[in-house]
mmCIF file of C-alpha atoms in Angstrom:
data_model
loop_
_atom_site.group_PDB
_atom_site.id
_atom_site.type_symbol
_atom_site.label_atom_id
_atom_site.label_comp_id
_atom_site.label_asym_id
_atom_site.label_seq_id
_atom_site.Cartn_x
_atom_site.Cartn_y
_atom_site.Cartn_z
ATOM 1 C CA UNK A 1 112.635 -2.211 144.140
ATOM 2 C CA UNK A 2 109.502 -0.842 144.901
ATOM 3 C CA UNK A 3 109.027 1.663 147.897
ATOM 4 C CA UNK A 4 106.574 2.470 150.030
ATOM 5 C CA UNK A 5 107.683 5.791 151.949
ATOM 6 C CA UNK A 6 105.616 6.457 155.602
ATOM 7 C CA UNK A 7 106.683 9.503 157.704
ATOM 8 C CA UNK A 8 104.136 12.133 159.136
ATOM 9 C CA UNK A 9 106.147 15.025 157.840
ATOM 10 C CA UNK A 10 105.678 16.336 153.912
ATOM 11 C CA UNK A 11 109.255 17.773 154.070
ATOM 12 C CA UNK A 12 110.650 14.719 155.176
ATOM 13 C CA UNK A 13 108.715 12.559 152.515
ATOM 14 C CA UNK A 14 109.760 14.998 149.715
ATOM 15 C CA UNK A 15 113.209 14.868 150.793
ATOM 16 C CA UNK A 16 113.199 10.807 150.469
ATOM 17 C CA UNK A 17 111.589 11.095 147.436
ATOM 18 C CA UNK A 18 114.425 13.375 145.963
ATOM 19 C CA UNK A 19 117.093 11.057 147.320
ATOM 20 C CA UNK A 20 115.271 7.898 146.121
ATOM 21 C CA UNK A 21 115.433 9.449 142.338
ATOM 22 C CA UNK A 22 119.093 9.352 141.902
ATOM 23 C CA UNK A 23 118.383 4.955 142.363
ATOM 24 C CA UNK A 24 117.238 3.879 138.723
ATOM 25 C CA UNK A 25 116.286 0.533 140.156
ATOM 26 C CA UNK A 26 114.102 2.149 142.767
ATOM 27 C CA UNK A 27 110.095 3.083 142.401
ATOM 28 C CA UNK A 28 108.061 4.748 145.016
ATOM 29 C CA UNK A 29 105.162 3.189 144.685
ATOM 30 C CA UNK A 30 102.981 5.199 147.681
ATOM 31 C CA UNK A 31 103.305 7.347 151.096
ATOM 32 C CA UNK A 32 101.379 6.963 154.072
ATOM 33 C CA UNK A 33 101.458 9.637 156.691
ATOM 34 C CA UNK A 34 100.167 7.316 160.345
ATOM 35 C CA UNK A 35 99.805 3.483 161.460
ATOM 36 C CA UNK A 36 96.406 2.585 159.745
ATOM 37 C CA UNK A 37 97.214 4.291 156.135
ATOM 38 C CA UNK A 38 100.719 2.839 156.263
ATOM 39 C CA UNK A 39 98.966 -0.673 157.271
ATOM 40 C CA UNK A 40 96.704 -0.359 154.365
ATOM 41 C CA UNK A 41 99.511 0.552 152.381
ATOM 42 C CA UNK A 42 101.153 -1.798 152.266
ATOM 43 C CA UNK A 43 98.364 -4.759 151.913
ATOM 44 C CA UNK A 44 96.708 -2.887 148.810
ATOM 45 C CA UNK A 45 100.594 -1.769 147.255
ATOM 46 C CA UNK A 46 102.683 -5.150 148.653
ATOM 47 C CA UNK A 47 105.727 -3.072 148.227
ATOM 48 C CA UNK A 48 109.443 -4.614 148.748
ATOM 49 C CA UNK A 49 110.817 -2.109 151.523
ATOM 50 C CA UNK A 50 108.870 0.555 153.889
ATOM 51 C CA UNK A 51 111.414 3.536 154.450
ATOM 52 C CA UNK A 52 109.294 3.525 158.200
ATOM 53 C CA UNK A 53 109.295 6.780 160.414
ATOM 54 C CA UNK A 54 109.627 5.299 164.033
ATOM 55 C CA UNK A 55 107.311 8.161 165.587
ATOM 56 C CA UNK A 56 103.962 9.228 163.694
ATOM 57 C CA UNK A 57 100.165 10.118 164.796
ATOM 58 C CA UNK A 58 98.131 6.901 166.154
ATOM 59 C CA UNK A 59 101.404 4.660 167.435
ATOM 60 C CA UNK A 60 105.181 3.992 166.130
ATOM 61 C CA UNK A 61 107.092 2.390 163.122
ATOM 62 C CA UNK A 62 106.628 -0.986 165.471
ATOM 63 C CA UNK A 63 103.298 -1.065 165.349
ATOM 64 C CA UNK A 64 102.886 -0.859 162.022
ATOM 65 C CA UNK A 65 105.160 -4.021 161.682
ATOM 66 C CA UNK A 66 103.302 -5.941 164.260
ATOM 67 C CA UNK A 67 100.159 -5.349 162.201
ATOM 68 C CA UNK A 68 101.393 -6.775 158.939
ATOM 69 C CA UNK A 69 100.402 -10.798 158.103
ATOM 70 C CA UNK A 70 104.193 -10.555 156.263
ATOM 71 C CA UNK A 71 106.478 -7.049 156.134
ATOM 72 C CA UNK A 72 108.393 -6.243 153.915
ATOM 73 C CA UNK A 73 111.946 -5.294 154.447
ATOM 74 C CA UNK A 74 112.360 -2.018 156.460
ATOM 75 C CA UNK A 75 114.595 1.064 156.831
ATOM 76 C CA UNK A 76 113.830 2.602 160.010
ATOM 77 C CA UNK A 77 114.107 6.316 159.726
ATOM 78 C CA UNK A 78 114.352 8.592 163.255
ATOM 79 C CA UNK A 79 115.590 12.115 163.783
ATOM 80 C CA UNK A 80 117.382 10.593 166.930
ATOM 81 C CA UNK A 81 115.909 8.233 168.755
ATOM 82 C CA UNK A 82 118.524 6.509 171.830
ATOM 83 C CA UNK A 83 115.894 3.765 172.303
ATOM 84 C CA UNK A 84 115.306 2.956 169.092
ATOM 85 C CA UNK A 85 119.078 2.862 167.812
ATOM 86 C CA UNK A 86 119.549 0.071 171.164
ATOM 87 C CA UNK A 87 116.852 -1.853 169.648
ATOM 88 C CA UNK A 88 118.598 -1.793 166.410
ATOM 89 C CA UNK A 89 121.830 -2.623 167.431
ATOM 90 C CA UNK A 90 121.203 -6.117 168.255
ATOM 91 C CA UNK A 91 119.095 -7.145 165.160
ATOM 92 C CA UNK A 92 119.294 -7.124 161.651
ATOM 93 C CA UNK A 93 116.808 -4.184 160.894
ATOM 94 C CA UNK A 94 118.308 -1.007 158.982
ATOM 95 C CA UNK A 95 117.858 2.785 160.626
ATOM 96 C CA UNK A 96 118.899 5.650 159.357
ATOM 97 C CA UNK A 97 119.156 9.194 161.301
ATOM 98 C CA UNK A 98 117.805 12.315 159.987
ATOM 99 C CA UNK A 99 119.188 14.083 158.031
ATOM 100 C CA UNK A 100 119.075 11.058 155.859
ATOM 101 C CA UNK A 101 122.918 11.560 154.048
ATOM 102 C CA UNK A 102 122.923 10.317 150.367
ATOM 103 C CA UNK A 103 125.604 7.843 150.735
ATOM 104 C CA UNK A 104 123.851 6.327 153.946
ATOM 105 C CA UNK A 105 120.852 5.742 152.271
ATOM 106 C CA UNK A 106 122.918 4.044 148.835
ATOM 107 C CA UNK A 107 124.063 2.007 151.848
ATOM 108 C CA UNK A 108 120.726 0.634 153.133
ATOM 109 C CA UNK A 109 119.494 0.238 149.602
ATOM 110 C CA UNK A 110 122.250 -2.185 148.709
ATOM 111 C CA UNK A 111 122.007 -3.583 151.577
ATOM 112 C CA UNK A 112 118.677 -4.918 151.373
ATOM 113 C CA UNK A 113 119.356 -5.992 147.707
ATOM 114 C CA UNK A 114 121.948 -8.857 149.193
ATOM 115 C CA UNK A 115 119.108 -9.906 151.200
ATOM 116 C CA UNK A 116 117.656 -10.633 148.168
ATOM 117 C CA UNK A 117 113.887 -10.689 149.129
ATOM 118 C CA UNK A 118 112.701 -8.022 146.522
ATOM 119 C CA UNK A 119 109.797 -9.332 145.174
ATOM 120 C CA UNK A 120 108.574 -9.585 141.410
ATOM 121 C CA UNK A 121 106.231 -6.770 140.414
ATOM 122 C CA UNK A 122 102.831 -7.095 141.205
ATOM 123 C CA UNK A 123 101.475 -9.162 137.890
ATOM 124 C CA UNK A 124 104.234 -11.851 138.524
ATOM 125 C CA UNK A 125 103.714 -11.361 142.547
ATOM 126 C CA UNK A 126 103.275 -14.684 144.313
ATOM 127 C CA UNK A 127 99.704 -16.167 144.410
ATOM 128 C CA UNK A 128 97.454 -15.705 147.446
ATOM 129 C CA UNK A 129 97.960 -18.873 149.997
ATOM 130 C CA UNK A 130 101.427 -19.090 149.600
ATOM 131 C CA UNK A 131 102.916 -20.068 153.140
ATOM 132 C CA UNK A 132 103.915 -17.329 155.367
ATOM 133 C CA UNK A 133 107.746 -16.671 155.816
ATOM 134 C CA UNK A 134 108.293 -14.076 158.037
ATOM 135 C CA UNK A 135 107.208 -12.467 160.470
ATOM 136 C CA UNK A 136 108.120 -9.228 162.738
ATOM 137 C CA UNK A 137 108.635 -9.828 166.403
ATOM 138 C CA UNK A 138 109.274 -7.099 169.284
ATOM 139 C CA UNK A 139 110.635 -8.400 172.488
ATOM 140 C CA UNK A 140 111.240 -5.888 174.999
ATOM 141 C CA UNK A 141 113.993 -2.996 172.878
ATOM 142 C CA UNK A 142 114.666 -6.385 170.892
ATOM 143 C CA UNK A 143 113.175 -6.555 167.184
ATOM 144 C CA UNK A 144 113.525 -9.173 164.384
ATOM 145 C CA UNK A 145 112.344 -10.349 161.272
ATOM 146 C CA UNK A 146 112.488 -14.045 161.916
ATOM 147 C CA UNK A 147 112.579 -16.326 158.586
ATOM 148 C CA UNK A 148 110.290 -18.827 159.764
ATOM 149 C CA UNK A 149 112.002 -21.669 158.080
ATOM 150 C CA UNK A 150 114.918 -21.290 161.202
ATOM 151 C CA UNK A 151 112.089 -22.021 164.209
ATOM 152 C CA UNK A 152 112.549 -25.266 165.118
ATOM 153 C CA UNK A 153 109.667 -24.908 167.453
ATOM 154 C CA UNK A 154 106.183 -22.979 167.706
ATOM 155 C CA UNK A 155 104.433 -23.401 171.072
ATOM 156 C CA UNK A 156 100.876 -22.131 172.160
ATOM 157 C CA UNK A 157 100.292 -18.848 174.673
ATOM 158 C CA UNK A 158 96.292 -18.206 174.335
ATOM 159 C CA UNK A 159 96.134 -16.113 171.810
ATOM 160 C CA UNK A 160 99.688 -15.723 171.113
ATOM 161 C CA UNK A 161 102.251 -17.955 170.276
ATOM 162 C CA UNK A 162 106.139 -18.210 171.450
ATOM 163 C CA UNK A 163 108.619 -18.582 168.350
ATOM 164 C CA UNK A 164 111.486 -20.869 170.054
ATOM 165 C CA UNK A 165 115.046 -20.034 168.625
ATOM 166 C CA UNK A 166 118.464 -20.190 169.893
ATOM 167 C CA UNK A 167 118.876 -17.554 172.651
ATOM 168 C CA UNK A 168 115.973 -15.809 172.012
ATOM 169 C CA UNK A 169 111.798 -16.980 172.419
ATOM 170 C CA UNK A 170 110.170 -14.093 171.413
ATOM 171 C CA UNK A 171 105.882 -13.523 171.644
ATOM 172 C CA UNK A 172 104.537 -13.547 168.268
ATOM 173 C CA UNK A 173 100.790 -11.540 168.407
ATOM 174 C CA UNK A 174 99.347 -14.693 166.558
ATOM 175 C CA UNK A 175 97.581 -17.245 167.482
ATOM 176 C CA UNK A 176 98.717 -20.835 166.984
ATOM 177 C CA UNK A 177 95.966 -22.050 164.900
ATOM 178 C CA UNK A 178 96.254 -18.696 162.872
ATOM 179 C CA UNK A 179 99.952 -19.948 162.489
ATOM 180 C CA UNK A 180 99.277 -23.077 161.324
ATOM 181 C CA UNK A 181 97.111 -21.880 158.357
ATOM 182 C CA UNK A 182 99.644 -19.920 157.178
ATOM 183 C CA UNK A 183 102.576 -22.138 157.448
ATOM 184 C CA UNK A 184 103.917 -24.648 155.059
ATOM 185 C CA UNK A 185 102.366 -27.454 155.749
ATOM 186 C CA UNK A 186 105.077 -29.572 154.424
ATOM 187 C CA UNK A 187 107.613 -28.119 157.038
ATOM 188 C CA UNK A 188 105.504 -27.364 160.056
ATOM 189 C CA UNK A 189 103.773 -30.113 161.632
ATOM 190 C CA UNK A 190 100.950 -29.968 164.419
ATOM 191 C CA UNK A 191 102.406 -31.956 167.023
ATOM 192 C CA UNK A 192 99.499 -31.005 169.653
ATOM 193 C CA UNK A 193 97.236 -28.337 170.818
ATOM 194 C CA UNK A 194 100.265 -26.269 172.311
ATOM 195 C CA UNK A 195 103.264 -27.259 169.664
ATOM 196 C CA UNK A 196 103.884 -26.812 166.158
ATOM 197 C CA UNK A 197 107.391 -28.259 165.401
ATOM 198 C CA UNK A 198 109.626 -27.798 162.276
ATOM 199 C CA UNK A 199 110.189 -31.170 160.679
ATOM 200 C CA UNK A 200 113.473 -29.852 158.968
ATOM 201 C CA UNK A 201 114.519 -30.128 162.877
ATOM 202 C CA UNK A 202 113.404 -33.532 163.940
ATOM 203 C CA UNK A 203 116.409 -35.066 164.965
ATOM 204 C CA UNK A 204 114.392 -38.834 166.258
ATOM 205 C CA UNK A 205 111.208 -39.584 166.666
ATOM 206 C CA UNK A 206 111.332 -42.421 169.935
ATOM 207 C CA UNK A 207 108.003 -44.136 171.372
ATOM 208 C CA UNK A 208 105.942 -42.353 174.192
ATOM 209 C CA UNK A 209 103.167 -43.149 176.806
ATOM 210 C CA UNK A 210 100.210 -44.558 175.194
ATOM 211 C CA UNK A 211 101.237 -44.916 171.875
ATOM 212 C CA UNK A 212 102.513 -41.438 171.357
ATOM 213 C CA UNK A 213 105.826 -40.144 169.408
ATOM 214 C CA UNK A 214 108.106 -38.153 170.881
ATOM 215 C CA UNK A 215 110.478 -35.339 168.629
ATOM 216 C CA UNK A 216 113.679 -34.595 170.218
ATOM 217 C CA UNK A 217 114.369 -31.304 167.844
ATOM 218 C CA UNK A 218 117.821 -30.473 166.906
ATOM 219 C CA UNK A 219 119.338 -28.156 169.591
ATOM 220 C CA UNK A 220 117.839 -30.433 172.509
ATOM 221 C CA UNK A 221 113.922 -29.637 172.872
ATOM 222 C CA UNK A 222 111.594 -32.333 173.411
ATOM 223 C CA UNK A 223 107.753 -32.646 172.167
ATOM 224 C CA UNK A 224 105.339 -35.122 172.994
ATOM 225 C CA UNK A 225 102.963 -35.119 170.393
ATOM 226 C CA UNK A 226 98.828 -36.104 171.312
ATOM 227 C CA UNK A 227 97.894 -39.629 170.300
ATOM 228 C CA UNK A 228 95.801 -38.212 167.256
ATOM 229 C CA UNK A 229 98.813 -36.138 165.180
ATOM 230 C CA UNK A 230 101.141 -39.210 166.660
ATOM 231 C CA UNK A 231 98.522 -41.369 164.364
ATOM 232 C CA UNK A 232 98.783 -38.978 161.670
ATOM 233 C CA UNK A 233 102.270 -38.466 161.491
ATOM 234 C CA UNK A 234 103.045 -41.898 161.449
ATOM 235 C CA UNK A 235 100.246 -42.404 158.284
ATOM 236 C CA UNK A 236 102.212 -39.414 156.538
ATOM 237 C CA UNK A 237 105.410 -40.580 157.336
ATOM 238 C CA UNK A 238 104.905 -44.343 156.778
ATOM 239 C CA UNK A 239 106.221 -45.646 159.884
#
């Protein structure tokens, strides 16, 4: 598991890295001290978990995650922070409270090893243009790391887009068009100018006005889709 530690403080860094040694599986791979060298971090490094100080010089542990194409897994790390633990009580982000305690840590090590999204080392990593998968959303004290595979629906907000899921539509700070170069192509489908849809969700497809298709997605959402991609899907789907 490779480790990318970011925390203003040297004493605090130092500390991790002493804990970290007694984890034979474990490599800390960099440090990064504010929001742009942790940013940078992590594109040039790719590491498999950011042990992520919520407070540091130029912005927060957030904004480091809202500035990453794809994060990787994250242990927040806070003195004590009331706001922050809220947020984290109602997603599935790790946090641990400093003093970090040994056995805490062992903890949020193992588990982010049953999530089992360590990567392979960097020789074996995957190739460049492989579909996005994930992406880190803040809504409000609410934060997630959605697994885009479980959006049934993607709709357009100018230069944002609004990640539809059960309970919860959270603002994404990416364009749709951005989106739908990075997706898989052969499970998101440009429905129109405002919707990507996930075809693992179609439920029926039923005529519309003018020659269109409309998706009823499972869990009840509708989506017209414009005459063009209702040509197109048809062609790809035969029909």
């Amino acid at each position: 598991m490779r480790v990318l530690i970011v925390d203003d403080e040297r004493l605090a860094r130092a500390e991790l890295r002493r804990l970290l040694a007694a984890f034979p599986d474990v490599e800390v791979v960099g440090e990064a001290t504010h929001v742009e060298q942790a940013r940078q971090q992590v594109e040039a490094l790719t590491p498999d978990l950011l042990l992520l100080d919520i407070q540091m010089p130029g912005g927060t542990g957030f904004d480091v995650l809202e500035h990453l194409d794809e994060p990787p897994d994250v242990i927040f790390t806070t003195a004590y922070d009331a706001h922050a633990v809220r947020a984290f009580s109602v997603n599935a982000l790790d946090y641990l409270l400093k003093p970090i305690e040994a056995e805490r840590l062992a903890e949020a090590l193992e588990r982010v090893r049953q999530r089992g999204h360590v990567q392979q080392p960097p020789e074996t990593s995957r190739p460049a243009g492989t579909p996005l998968e994930r992406v880190f959303v803040r809504d409000g004290e609410r934060c997630w790391l959605v697994q885009l595979a479980q959006v049934p629906l993607i709709s357009s907000e100018g230069n944002y887009s609004r990640l539809h899921l059960p309970g919860h539509q959270p603002l994404l700070l990416r364009s749709l068009s951005y989106l739908e170069e990075k997706l898989d192509p052969a499970r998101f489908f440009r429905a129109s100018r405002q919707h990507l849809i996930n075809l693992d969700f179609v439920e029926t497809l039923e005529p519309g006005p003018g020659g269109t298709l409309v998706a009823r997605l499972r869990g009840g959402p509708e989506v017209e889709m414009s005459r063009r991609q209702s040509l197109r899907f048809r062609e790809r789907m035969s029909l």
